[in-house]
Structures are given as C-alpha cells and as structure tokens.
Amino acid sequence: MKKKTWKIIVRHLVLALLAIIWLIPIVWLVVTSLSTTKGVSYQHFFPEHWTLANYHQLFFKTDTAANFPAWFKNTFIVAFFTCIVSSAFVLMVSYAFSCMRFKARKPLMSFSIILGMFPGVLSMIAVYFVLKMIGLTDSLAGLVIVYSAGSGLGFLVLKGFFDTIPYSLDESAMIDGANPIQTFSRIIFPVLKPTTATVAILSFMWTWNDFNMPLVLLSDESQQTLQLAQYVFKSQFS
C-alpha cells in the first residue's frame, strides 16, 4: 500500500514539474506585457514597474497599421458563428448515423472517412473560385460558410458517444409519442452536453487559429482576421 502511495506521489510531482515548465513561458509573456520597459527585458523575470499602458495602447490607441480591436472582432465573429453552426451540423450528422437506420448509412460513412483522409488545403483554390462567383470573397460570411460546410465530416468523435447511449431511450420516447426532434432535444442532447461542449470548444479554437483560409479568401484589410493580420503586420516591418 505504501509503495503504491509513493508511486502516486512521484507521478503527481512529475506532472506538476512538467506543468510548471510548460507554464513558465506563458507567465513570462504576460508579465513582460505588464512591464514599463519598452521591448523585452532579459535582466528580470518580473518587471520592476507594472503598468497597463501597453494594453491601453493596444486596444484604444489603434492606427491603420495595427488595428487589433478590429482584428479581434473579425476573428471572434467568424469563430463564434462557425462554432454554433458547425456544432449543430456535427450533432445532426452524428445522431443520424448513430441512431437512425437507412440504406445509404454505411456507404455515406465510408465515403466521409475516405474524404477526411484528404487535407482541406487541396480544395482551397476551388473554394475560392466558387465563393468569387457568388460574391463572398473578402467577407466574414464566406469564411463562416467554408468552415461550417465541412464540419459535418468530423462526426466520428461524437458518434462514438452517441453509440454508448442505449437505443431503448429512443424507443421509450417514441412509445410516449415523441417525434425524432423531441427525442433528440429532450432525451439525447442533455446526456451529451459535456461532449457537445468539447466539440464546440475545439471548433472555436480551430477557427480562431486558422491562417490558410483567411490568407486565400481575404484581401480587404478591414475584414482580416487576427492570424492573417499579424502576418501582414510582421511582413511590413521585416
């Protein structure tokens, strides 16, 4: 028993040490941003004098070269609406493939898995010309549509959780007179709230950090997202 306890203690100490090592650069970046020193100082880990002037300048004293509030706003709009739409698509596709039985179910699943083997960058040129024909390049709506259109192909993770839910719950709801929409919203969805939150968070983070699609679709400076704008901003001074 003591040996097992010591193993647990050593394991947690190692994990704590790794967490500290991982957090040190992040903490250093945060405290450096709160320093009165212009630029990066390697003499002190914590600044001698603290200030919020850097954040005030970042968000309230913008110019045409560094308009961070607009970049944050554009990125948040795209990530927020993509998160909602893509999560809804993934939920619907996962529920259909897991809880419903129809003839094209297995061929569609196989086709989706094969299609997911190809990287999305292969379709970027075709996507650009399609959006250009319908006038959705240089628009945040076009980005939301592109990000959301292929989100249903990521149903495999959520489908695995749908498969763990007993089908007897669906049958009981049907016997009580519930239609498929009521069964999903009142019986199935409450059970999968944690998993749905995970899918939504991953969708938001992926959209927030994406660089390739905004690079292809956005040329208007007023519509640029944060990742693209930072690249353009850096290129101007390099």
mmCIF file of C-alpha atoms in Angstrom, residues 80-98 112 141 143-159 162 184 189 196 199-200 203 206:
data_model
loop_
_atom_site.group_PDB
_atom_site.id
_atom_site.type_symbol
_atom_site.label_atom_id
_atom_site.label_comp_id
_atom_site.label_asym_id
_atom_site.label_seq_id
_atom_site.Cartn_x
_atom_site.Cartn_y
_atom_site.Cartn_z
ATOM 1 C CA PHE A 80 -18.406 32.300 -32.774
ATOM 2 C CA PHE A 81 -20.796 31.679 -35.653
ATOM 3 C CA THR A 82 -18.699 28.812 -37.004
ATOM 4 C CA CYS A 83 -18.765 27.240 -33.543
ATOM 5 C CA ILE A 84 -22.570 27.381 -33.407
ATOM 6 C CA VAL A 85 -23.253 26.224 -36.976
ATOM 7 C CA SER A 86 -20.586 23.507 -37.085
ATOM 8 C CA SER A 87 -21.600 22.114 -33.690
ATOM 9 C CA ALA A 88 -25.207 21.870 -34.895
ATOM 10 C CA PHE A 89 -24.081 20.103 -38.083
ATOM 11 C CA VAL A 90 -21.904 17.631 -36.192
ATOM 12 C CA LEU A 91 -24.732 16.873 -33.749
ATOM 13 C CA MET A 92 -27.235 16.252 -36.542
ATOM 14 C CA VAL A 93 -24.897 14.083 -38.611
ATOM 15 C CA SER A 94 -23.751 12.063 -35.591
ATOM 16 C CA TYR A 95 -27.324 11.499 -34.420
ATOM 17 C CA ALA A 96 -28.433 10.414 -37.891
ATOM 18 C CA PHE A 97 -25.572 7.943 -38.368
ATOM 19 C CA SER A 98 -25.784 6.528 -34.854
ATOM 20 C CA SER A 112 -16.938 10.501 -45.272
ATOM 21 C CA ALA A 141 -19.814 35.327 -44.032
ATOM 22 C CA LEU A 143 -15.376 32.266 -44.086
ATOM 23 C CA VAL A 144 -18.172 31.067 -41.808
ATOM 24 C CA ILE A 145 -19.763 29.150 -44.691
ATOM 25 C CA VAL A 146 -16.472 27.493 -45.661
ATOM 26 C CA TYR A 147 -15.598 26.494 -42.103
ATOM 27 C CA SER A 148 -19.100 25.195 -41.384
ATOM 28 C CA ALA A 149 -19.580 23.362 -44.687
ATOM 29 C CA GLY A 150 -17.111 20.595 -43.927
ATOM 30 C CA SER A 151 -17.699 20.374 -40.191
ATOM 31 C CA GLY A 152 -20.171 17.506 -40.515
ATOM 32 C CA LEU A 153 -17.329 15.253 -41.649
ATOM 33 C CA GLY A 154 -15.938 15.393 -38.123
ATOM 34 C CA PHE A 155 -18.819 13.342 -36.769
ATOM 35 C CA LEU A 156 -16.772 10.298 -35.787
ATOM 36 C CA VAL A 157 -15.846 11.501 -32.295
ATOM 37 C CA LEU A 158 -19.369 12.486 -31.338
ATOM 38 C CA LYS A 159 -20.881 9.420 -32.988
ATOM 39 C CA PHE A 162 -23.985 8.535 -29.367
ATOM 40 C CA PHE A 184 -33.082 14.368 -29.573
ATOM 41 C CA PHE A 189 -28.893 16.008 -26.077
ATOM 42 C CA THR A 196 -21.012 18.786 -27.212
ATOM 43 C CA VAL A 199 -16.783 19.753 -29.866
ATOM 44 C CA ALA A 200 -17.808 23.421 -29.696
ATOM 45 C CA SER A 203 -14.343 24.132 -33.361
ATOM 46 C CA TRP A 206 -9.536 25.679 -34.751
#
